[in-house]
């Protein structure tokens, strides 16, 4: 997850690009860089760390020029360092890039065979060399970019400069956000609207497979194949807060729809599919310690605790280590049996949750090691833990957690594969298969979001209910808890999540014709038993809302409404089943007129006990 900014016009580029990077710094903190083009020569300034380091470098070594590109980086390929910072240069071409090039090793080998030498560990540098090579063959900047990007597999938002054609800036998009700003005799391009909003409100949103060529006089939008596109800019009338919402009505809805990207960013740079290996760059917990574990505690609050419950299923199944789940506010008061062989995993979106931070310190005081799963770089929990798995979800502003939750599940899945490999409990072939399923997950989340209209319509018939029951079995029981929590948080409707097998041990007494029962009925070993629960609800006049990944006349006969999602491995299915439950809670809350993003009595980060 990185941020890119580009400018071409009559003003000095550096201050404009730097301002844009400040507004995009949430997208990456590891390094930053700027390149300008002046009198046919490019100059580059880069710095490791936060943007202030680049600003200090620019005060010592200013850049001039009226064309410029900039980048703020969250490291994927290659460690955080100045040499891995963008922009990257090769043979007169300079590139900034947001995304991941999946076939970069293959392209790198080809280019080395043609005499190219590489100076960084990044996948991005491949693009600069590839454009250089294609320019040698065709002699045209635009044509070289088209040919190069046609060979790339993966996701990218790129901006490229060329010394040989100094009056141009080219940008293109596939799978990573890119927005064009149209000013008076000047043009802007960036990963997000706020980077340009102080200069122009006329915006064009690029679609996948599109490229734009800027000169001082004009811009030309086209497909990568060269077909010219006519698209009028949209006038952005939002306040700065609305701009951050990207046009969505609420932050929560925006963050629900950001989940394919957020999950992809959590995975990016961390898997080596051919070897079935996972790389956790900030782990810093020795394999020898992981091999000798006596137990694992997973400690968290609220939604993060639900993620931990799912994590217990994964870790015990594949790494064969006993796992206990604790609510952080209870953990340190019960004198937990932490030993020097115990790993405590603390999960927190903000990294500042007071109870979770206290639990971390309790585990350390007892001699154990702590791994944090966290979204915020350099937060208190991240700093005090022995190792970190960052979720890379980006800022989550809505109080009801959505993308933070699903990326926490992805992080737990990645950790499980790492731990299972270290403990020699899972063979490489099985790990490869599991990683293949993980890599297909962002696309399947996109398919889940396509059910939105069906869910919005169903919400109209459910919004008047005073109580809901959510049922799930196995690793879907935590998702039942999470679905009920989402509904409670933002619609103020009472809801309970229950293990489906416990329905007859009490909750069945509540079921009548006014009670919606949301049942997660995916294909696994307990499907028949869940179907029996649905029949019991149906027989008592209850209203069944089912989430399923398969077509079944039997389920259709028992359910008032069905939300169909794609199939995936059972270990990853909780990520998919969470999506329709988030949307259901959202639409019911909107219909009831509650404050979706800032529900009463709740705060985003609970920093006091």
XYZ file of C-alpha atoms in Angstrom:
609
model
C 0.000 0.000 0.000
C 1.803 3.097 -1.268
C 0.889 6.606 -2.348
C 1.904 8.256 -5.624
C 1.623 11.870 -6.795
C 2.477 13.475 -10.138
C 2.399 17.037 -11.495
C 2.971 18.760 -14.846
C 2.370 22.482 -15.338
C 3.886 25.948 -15.065
C 4.652 25.888 -11.329
C 7.527 24.295 -9.486
C 6.609 20.644 -9.034
C 8.394 19.819 -5.774
C 6.178 21.773 -3.313
C 3.020 20.457 -4.992
C 4.180 16.842 -5.002
C 5.417 17.091 -1.426
C 2.075 18.471 -0.245
C 0.296 15.597 -1.973
C 2.571 13.084 -0.292
C 1.757 14.576 3.107
C -1.921 13.897 2.455
C -1.133 10.326 1.385
C 1.368 9.469 4.074
C -1.144 7.159 5.747
C -0.554 4.867 2.766
C 3.091 4.288 3.627
C 5.682 5.301 6.198
C 8.780 3.305 5.299
C 10.380 5.678 2.815
C 9.578 8.485 0.395
C 11.022 10.075 -2.701
C 10.544 12.706 -5.388
C 11.897 13.080 -8.906
C 11.683 16.164 -11.125
C 12.503 16.670 -14.791
C 14.315 19.899 -15.719
C 16.018 20.765 -19.013
C 15.872 17.162 -20.133
C 17.494 15.715 -17.014
C 15.886 13.919 -14.106
C 16.956 14.395 -10.503
C 15.900 12.145 -7.627
C 15.806 12.621 -3.861
C 14.893 9.716 -1.599
C 14.941 9.038 2.128
C 14.213 6.108 4.402
C 11.553 6.584 7.067
C 8.776 9.114 7.306
C 8.205 12.061 5.009
C 9.968 14.497 7.340
C 13.252 12.800 6.436
C 12.661 13.508 2.756
C 11.738 17.095 3.565
C 15.039 17.526 5.418
C 16.898 16.072 2.429
C 15.156 18.497 0.070
C 16.137 21.471 2.210
C 19.772 20.455 1.791
C 19.464 19.416 -1.860
C 16.498 21.201 -3.499
C 14.874 19.975 -6.693
C 13.744 22.232 -9.524
C 11.503 21.483 -12.466
C 7.898 21.847 -13.542
C 7.287 18.122 -13.996
C 7.576 15.805 -11.029
C 6.487 12.532 -9.446
C 6.602 11.389 -5.828
C 6.005 8.316 -3.718
C 5.461 7.313 -0.108
C 6.125 3.629 0.482
C 4.892 0.744 2.574
C 7.493 -1.931 1.891
C 6.380 -5.077 0.080
C 9.285 -6.319 -2.036
C 12.509 -5.298 -0.357
C 13.199 -4.011 3.120
C 12.616 -0.353 4.029
C 15.736 1.490 2.877
C 16.778 4.421 0.735
C 17.902 2.126 -2.079
C 14.482 0.467 -2.182
C 12.625 3.776 -1.977
C 10.856 5.083 -5.067
C 11.273 6.658 -7.596
C 13.327 4.043 -9.472
C 15.518 4.921 -12.454
C 16.783 2.988 -15.475
C 18.215 4.311 -18.727
C 16.517 7.685 -18.623
C 13.156 6.475 -17.239
C 11.850 7.167 -13.733
C 8.943 5.247 -12.162
C 6.773 5.412 -9.038
C 4.448 2.495 -8.410
C 1.682 1.377 -6.080
C 0.855 -2.312 -6.259
C 2.669 -5.579 -6.752
C 4.191 -7.178 -9.855
C 3.520 -10.891 -9.589
C 5.851 -11.999 -12.404
C 8.752 -9.710 -11.514
C 11.242 -12.572 -11.043
C 10.481 -13.930 -14.489
C 10.823 -10.460 -16.046
C 13.984 -9.776 -14.053
C 15.651 -12.915 -15.430
C 14.694 -11.930 -18.985
C 16.056 -8.409 -18.550
C 19.296 -9.623 -16.979
C 19.755 -11.783 -20.050
C 19.542 -8.592 -22.111
C 22.242 -6.895 -20.041
C 20.225 -5.005 -17.444
C 21.617 -4.570 -13.927
C 19.416 -3.917 -10.911
C 20.214 -1.807 -7.876
C 17.231 -2.500 -5.577
C 15.277 -5.434 -4.157
C 11.931 -4.095 -5.382
C 9.547 -5.360 -8.019
C 9.004 -1.751 -9.162
C 12.483 -1.343 -10.621
C 11.499 -3.990 -13.188
C 9.059 -1.520 -14.753
C 11.748 1.114 -15.347
C 14.065 -1.426 -16.997
C 11.253 -2.965 -19.019
C 10.182 0.434 -20.379
C 13.825 1.228 -21.177
C 14.174 -2.033 -23.127
C 10.971 -1.530 -25.098
C 11.995 2.080 -25.866
C 15.233 0.792 -27.401
C 13.111 -1.369 -29.696
C 10.341 1.085 -30.669
C 11.832 4.541 -30.016
C 8.582 5.921 -28.575
C 7.886 6.674 -24.893
C 4.160 6.044 -25.076
C 4.558 2.853 -27.116
C 7.274 1.567 -24.776
C 5.011 2.022 -21.738
C 2.121 0.238 -23.446
C 4.310 -2.698 -24.412
C 5.939 -2.928 -21.001
C 2.676 -2.867 -19.043
C 1.210 -5.510 -21.345
C 3.905 -7.875 -20.068
C 3.259 -7.167 -16.396
C 1.030 -9.392 -14.259
C -0.271 -8.004 -11.001
C -1.576 -4.669 -9.780
C -0.218 -1.217 -10.431
C -0.813 2.471 -10.338
C 2.237 4.014 -12.017
C 3.570 7.395 -13.040
C 6.569 7.534 -15.392
C 8.947 10.246 -16.663
C 11.337 10.039 -19.636
C 14.481 12.113 -20.190
C 14.319 11.534 -23.951
C 10.784 12.978 -24.165
C 10.912 15.566 -21.353
C 7.566 17.237 -21.975
C 5.488 14.206 -20.977
C 4.209 12.434 -17.904
C 2.499 9.052 -18.327
C 0.319 7.292 -15.744
C -1.601 4.007 -15.862
C -3.766 1.866 -13.629
C -4.605 -1.767 -13.034
C -5.983 -2.829 -9.667
C -4.609 0.164 -7.735
C -6.396 3.511 -7.352
C -5.421 6.441 -9.560
C -7.153 9.800 -9.968
C -6.385 12.607 -12.453
C -6.846 16.254 -11.503
C -7.401 18.843 -14.244
C -6.351 22.407 -13.404
C -5.817 25.628 -15.377
C -2.866 24.813 -17.619
C -1.687 22.050 -15.292
C -2.473 18.417 -14.466
C -2.197 16.235 -11.388
C -2.325 12.498 -10.777
C -2.485 10.737 -7.413
C -3.608 7.638 -5.542
C -6.396 9.535 -3.801
C -8.388 12.747 -4.088
C -7.079 14.599 -1.002
C -3.606 14.796 -2.540
C -4.927 17.246 -5.166
C -8.002 18.809 -3.640
C -6.318 22.065 -2.658
C -5.368 22.643 -6.319
C -8.356 21.435 -8.323
C -11.794 19.931 -7.902
C -12.056 18.648 -11.483
C -11.264 14.943 -11.288
C -11.180 11.974 -13.654
C -11.162 8.534 -12.075
C -9.126 6.043 -14.081
C -10.505 2.564 -14.645
C -8.438 -0.615 -14.797
C -6.503 -0.967 -18.027
C -6.394 2.773 -18.749
C -3.462 5.082 -19.409
C -3.159 8.850 -19.536
C -0.481 10.880 -21.333
C 0.059 14.422 -20.032
C 1.843 17.273 -21.797
C 1.917 20.951 -20.841
C -0.917 21.596 -23.306
C -3.196 18.563 -23.077
C -3.941 15.151 -21.686
C -4.997 12.059 -23.616
C -6.844 9.205 -21.937
C -6.814 5.799 -23.613
C -6.890 2.078 -23.016
C -3.582 0.266 -22.806
C -4.343 -1.039 -26.279
C -4.413 2.558 -27.573
C -8.142 3.225 -27.957
C -8.795 6.890 -27.088
C -11.388 7.499 -24.362
C -13.461 10.638 -23.935
C -14.431 11.173 -20.307
C -15.521 14.439 -18.780
C -14.097 15.307 -15.371
C -16.311 15.256 -12.304
C -16.480 18.287 -10.066
C -15.730 17.320 -6.496
C -17.826 19.389 -4.115
C -17.041 17.519 -0.924
C -15.616 18.970 2.227
C -12.210 17.524 3.152
C -13.942 14.909 5.308
C -16.259 13.962 2.463
C -13.290 13.768 0.131
C -11.776 11.169 2.377
C -14.966 9.160 2.021
C -14.347 8.900 -1.710
C -17.990 9.617 -2.513
C -19.430 6.927 -0.241
C -22.241 7.942 2.067
C -20.395 6.686 5.134
C -16.864 5.711 6.044
C -18.156 2.283 7.061
C -19.494 1.554 3.585
C -16.270 2.800 2.003
C -14.266 0.549 4.297
C -16.468 -2.450 3.528
C -15.773 -1.911 -0.155
C -12.058 -1.406 0.470
C -11.706 -4.966 1.748
C -10.517 -6.577 -1.510
C -7.710 -4.020 -1.672
C -6.970 -4.201 2.049
C -6.723 -7.994 1.984
C -4.472 -7.853 -1.078
C -2.226 -5.356 0.743
C -2.052 -7.634 3.791
C -0.871 -10.489 1.576
C 1.410 -8.448 -0.696
C 5.088 -9.268 -0.488
C 4.585 -11.911 2.174
C 4.104 -15.136 0.237
C 6.303 -17.241 -1.955
C 3.750 -19.461 -3.590
C 6.189 -21.778 -5.378
C 7.800 -22.816 -2.082
C 4.705 -22.506 0.086
C 6.500 -20.000 2.310
C 5.314 -16.955 4.239
C 7.557 -13.991 5.028
C 6.533 -11.854 8.006
C 8.911 -8.924 7.813
C 8.458 -7.674 11.379
C 8.091 -11.049 13.107
C 11.435 -10.877 15.033
C 10.487 -13.956 17.080
C 12.994 -16.767 16.668
C 12.018 -20.037 15.035
C 13.662 -21.863 17.942
C 11.193 -20.220 20.335
C 8.225 -21.084 18.118
C 9.326 -24.714 17.902
C 9.325 -25.046 21.683
C 5.973 -23.415 22.492
C 3.937 -24.888 25.319
C 0.834 -22.848 24.513
C -0.493 -19.716 22.826
C -2.787 -17.110 24.304
C -4.705 -14.884 21.909
C -5.819 -11.730 23.709
C -8.012 -8.962 22.322
C -11.195 -6.914 22.735
C -14.433 -6.731 20.748
C -14.144 -7.491 17.051
C -10.447 -8.322 17.415
C -11.398 -10.969 19.994
C -13.716 -12.540 17.432
C -10.781 -12.656 15.016
C -8.804 -14.427 17.719
C -11.525 -17.047 18.101
C -11.217 -17.861 14.396
C -7.441 -17.901 14.782
C -7.686 -20.601 17.471
C -9.286 -22.982 14.957
C -6.515 -22.370 12.424
C -3.525 -22.544 14.753
C -4.612 -25.686 16.590
C -5.583 -27.414 13.353
C -2.336 -26.804 11.469
C 0.384 -25.958 14.013
C -0.860 -28.333 16.741
C -0.318 -25.940 19.621
C -2.902 -25.479 22.401
C -4.540 -22.056 22.097
C -6.537 -20.173 24.697
C -8.598 -17.079 23.859
C -8.867 -14.300 26.408
C -10.725 -11.044 26.565
C -7.986 -8.533 27.300
C -9.810 -6.867 30.188
C -9.899 -10.222 32.022
C -6.488 -11.623 31.120
C -4.240 -9.871 33.618
C -6.690 -10.205 36.505
C -6.787 -14.001 36.477
C -3.048 -14.685 36.907
C -2.638 -16.494 33.550
C -0.194 -19.377 33.317
C 2.384 -17.676 31.119
C 5.818 -19.324 31.018
C 9.019 -18.548 29.087
C 7.690 -20.987 26.467
C 4.377 -19.153 26.021
C 3.513 -16.909 23.091
C 0.815 -14.296 23.626
C -0.753 -12.874 20.474
C -2.384 -9.500 21.043
C -4.734 -8.159 18.372
C -5.665 -4.483 18.061
C -6.617 -2.315 15.112
C -5.316 0.883 16.680
C -2.446 -0.547 18.653
C -3.466 1.674 21.554
C -6.260 -0.354 23.230
C -5.616 0.065 26.961
C -6.724 -3.396 28.114
C -4.791 -5.122 25.349
C -1.681 -3.099 26.110
C -1.989 -4.065 29.776
C -2.342 -7.741 28.796
C 0.807 -7.453 26.665
C 2.738 -6.115 29.639
C 1.381 -8.868 31.886
C 2.630 -11.506 29.455
C 6.052 -9.855 29.352
C 6.194 -9.585 33.148
C 5.656 -13.344 33.356
C 8.512 -14.045 30.949
C 6.618 -14.850 27.772
C 7.038 -13.362 24.307
C 4.373 -11.287 22.548
C 3.346 -11.029 18.914
C 1.089 -8.132 17.886
C -1.381 -8.171 15.022
C -1.949 -4.489 14.457
C -2.912 -1.953 11.800
C -1.082 1.169 12.980
C 2.651 1.462 12.434
C 4.680 2.376 15.506
C 1.670 2.268 17.812
C 2.261 1.472 21.474
C 1.335 -2.202 21.125
C 3.503 -2.574 18.026
C 6.487 -0.941 19.730
C 6.259 -2.986 22.926
C 5.748 -6.382 21.286
C 8.562 -8.748 20.394
C 7.217 -9.041 16.857
C 4.445 -7.560 14.728
C 2.282 -8.650 11.819
C 0.881 -5.430 10.372
C -2.462 -5.767 8.643
C -1.854 -2.930 6.147
C -5.593 -2.170 6.042
C -5.099 1.599 5.895
C -6.979 4.061 8.101
C -10.267 2.731 9.441
C -12.411 5.660 10.508
C -15.811 4.030 10.985
C -16.203 2.917 14.601
C -17.665 -0.456 13.580
C -14.650 -2.410 12.406
C -14.867 -4.033 8.974
C -11.667 -4.155 6.922
C -9.562 -4.303 10.097
C -11.390 -7.512 11.069
C -10.982 -9.325 7.770
C -7.324 -8.323 7.462
C -6.739 -9.580 11.007
C -8.075 -12.954 9.861
C -5.692 -12.884 6.904
C -2.787 -12.021 9.218
C -3.688 -14.929 11.493
C -3.827 -17.241 8.475
C -0.367 -16.099 7.367
C 1.019 -16.565 10.877
C -0.524 -20.032 11.087
C 1.215 -21.118 7.885
C 4.516 -19.696 9.138
C 4.160 -21.422 12.506
C 3.102 -24.741 10.954
C 6.158 -24.669 8.677
C 8.532 -23.857 11.543
C 7.063 -26.661 13.663
C 7.148 -29.057 10.687
C 3.441 -29.808 10.998
C 2.467 -28.925 7.431
C 4.115 -30.072 4.211
C 5.138 -27.718 1.421
C 2.532 -29.036 -1.029
C -0.328 -28.358 1.388
C 1.087 -24.910 2.139
C 1.264 -24.122 -1.573
C -2.377 -25.147 -1.990
C -3.419 -23.000 0.958
C -1.525 -20.002 -0.397
C -3.197 -20.403 -3.770
C -6.570 -20.186 -2.041
C -5.412 -17.140 -0.087
C -4.243 -15.333 -3.226
C -7.668 -15.794 -4.821
C -9.416 -14.305 -1.786
C -9.560 -10.603 -2.846
C -11.449 -11.547 -6.005
C -13.914 -13.648 -3.996
C -14.493 -10.775 -1.577
C -15.390 -8.653 -4.597
C -17.980 -11.301 -5.523
C -19.406 -11.127 -1.993
C -19.881 -7.375 -2.398
C -22.031 -8.013 -5.462
C -24.742 -9.286 -3.078
C -25.146 -5.747 -1.712
C -28.411 -4.963 -3.571
C -30.050 -8.181 -2.333
C -28.992 -7.390 1.227
C -30.223 -3.785 1.004
C -33.629 -5.015 -0.118
C -33.784 -7.661 2.628
C -32.912 -5.020 5.245
C -36.175 -3.230 4.528
C -38.119 -6.235 5.784
C -35.880 -6.793 8.805
C -35.315 -3.298 10.192
C -38.335 -3.331 12.506
C -37.266 -6.439 14.399
C -36.380 -5.847 18.040
C -34.157 -8.898 18.439
C -31.915 -11.025 16.198
C -30.268 -14.392 16.698
C -27.111 -15.315 14.770
C -26.068 -18.973 14.502
C -22.864 -20.612 13.286
C -20.846 -23.748 13.959
C -17.107 -24.352 14.122
C -15.128 -21.423 12.790
C -18.411 -19.739 11.825
C -19.499 -19.364 15.450
C -17.142 -16.355 15.899
C -18.654 -14.861 12.745
C -22.107 -15.223 14.293
C -20.786 -13.270 17.281
C -19.276 -10.659 14.958
C -22.490 -10.308 12.925
C -24.515 -9.758 16.093
C -21.984 -7.218 17.364
C -22.115 -5.218 14.126
C -25.892 -5.013 14.294
C -25.832 -3.940 17.941
C -23.130 -1.339 17.414
C -24.700 0.671 14.636
C -28.454 -0.084 14.603
C -29.012 -0.418 18.379
C -30.997 -3.621 17.853
C -30.462 -6.346 20.437
C -28.723 -9.340 18.868
C -27.016 -12.483 20.124
C -24.515 -14.775 18.472
C -24.667 -18.441 19.441
C -23.090 -21.752 18.496
C -25.804 -23.392 16.404
C -25.492 -26.611 18.396
C -26.465 -24.704 21.551
C -29.723 -23.383 20.123
C -31.795 -26.018 21.917
C -30.074 -25.163 25.199
C -31.963 -21.926 25.708
C -32.214 -19.585 22.688
C -34.904 -21.688 21.023
C -37.311 -20.337 23.654
C -37.007 -16.872 22.093
C -37.955 -17.876 18.571
C -41.293 -16.700 17.195
C -42.602 -15.158 13.986
C -40.995 -11.804 14.839
C -37.489 -13.136 15.429
C -35.060 -13.101 12.494
C -32.475 -15.885 12.815
C -29.368 -15.384 10.704
C -27.784 -18.764 9.956
C -24.359 -19.329 8.400
C -24.834 -22.505 6.360
C -21.682 -23.096 4.368
C -20.495 -26.445 3.055
C -18.494 -28.202 5.737
C -18.713 -31.199 8.051
C -21.527 -29.649 10.118
C -23.781 -28.455 7.285
C -26.426 -31.123 7.888
C -26.611 -30.193 11.552
C -26.948 -26.489 10.725
C -29.705 -27.329 8.239
C -31.499 -29.142 11.067
C -31.268 -25.961 13.170
C -32.862 -24.046 10.307
C -35.681 -26.571 10.177
C -36.276 -26.139 13.909
C -36.489 -22.361 13.513
C -38.738 -22.717 10.485
C -41.060 -25.099 12.343
C -41.554 -22.496 15.081
C -42.421 -19.700 12.692
C -39.029 -17.999 12.941
C -37.654 -15.942 10.049
C -34.553 -17.583 8.627
C -31.915 -15.519 6.840
C -29.244 -17.836 5.442
C -25.711 -17.212 4.194
C -24.497 -20.043 1.999
C -21.945 -20.881 -0.649
C -24.000 -23.429 -2.578
C -27.379 -23.928 -4.224
C -29.756 -26.055 -2.181
C -33.517 -26.417 -2.678
C -33.662 -27.671 0.911
C -32.142 -24.473 2.285
C -34.274 -22.339 -0.004
C -37.414 -24.000 1.357
C -36.474 -23.097 4.927
C -35.138 -19.567 4.455
C -36.990 -16.307 3.981
C -33.845 -14.799 2.403
C -30.588 -16.278 1.158
C -27.325 -14.386 0.643
C -25.209 -16.395 -1.797
C -21.431 -16.089 -1.571
C -18.632 -17.845 -3.508
C -17.018 -21.014 -2.241
C -13.518 -21.157 -0.797
C -11.535 -23.302 1.622
C -13.231 -23.768 4.974
C -10.359 -22.017 6.798
C -10.885 -18.843 4.733
C -14.678 -18.971 4.634
C -15.105 -16.788 7.786
C -13.642 -13.868 5.820
C -16.312 -14.249 3.138
C -19.259 -14.850 5.466
C -18.377 -11.706 7.423
C -18.991 -9.485 4.379
C -22.799 -9.931 4.023
C -23.184 -9.555 7.795
C -21.367 -6.218 7.652
C -23.601 -5.066 4.806
C -26.761 -6.256 6.558
C -25.916 -4.299 9.700
C -25.018 -1.247 7.630
C -28.244 -1.155 5.607
C -30.465 -1.751 8.628
C -28.704 1.083 10.454
C -29.113 3.438 7.485
C -32.815 2.637 7.284
C -33.193 3.294 11.006
C -31.398 6.629 10.660
C -28.646 6.005 13.200
C -25.194 7.586 13.082
C -23.439 4.766 11.260
C -19.869 6.028 11.535
C -20.081 7.355 15.080
C -22.655 5.288 16.976
C -23.653 6.514 20.376
C -21.418 5.811 23.369
C -18.683 4.194 21.276
C -15.175 5.298 20.345
C -12.907 3.946 17.658
C -10.059 3.211 20.034
C -10.623 2.434 23.705
C -7.528 3.929 25.285
C -8.737 3.882 28.890
C -9.971 0.972 31.013
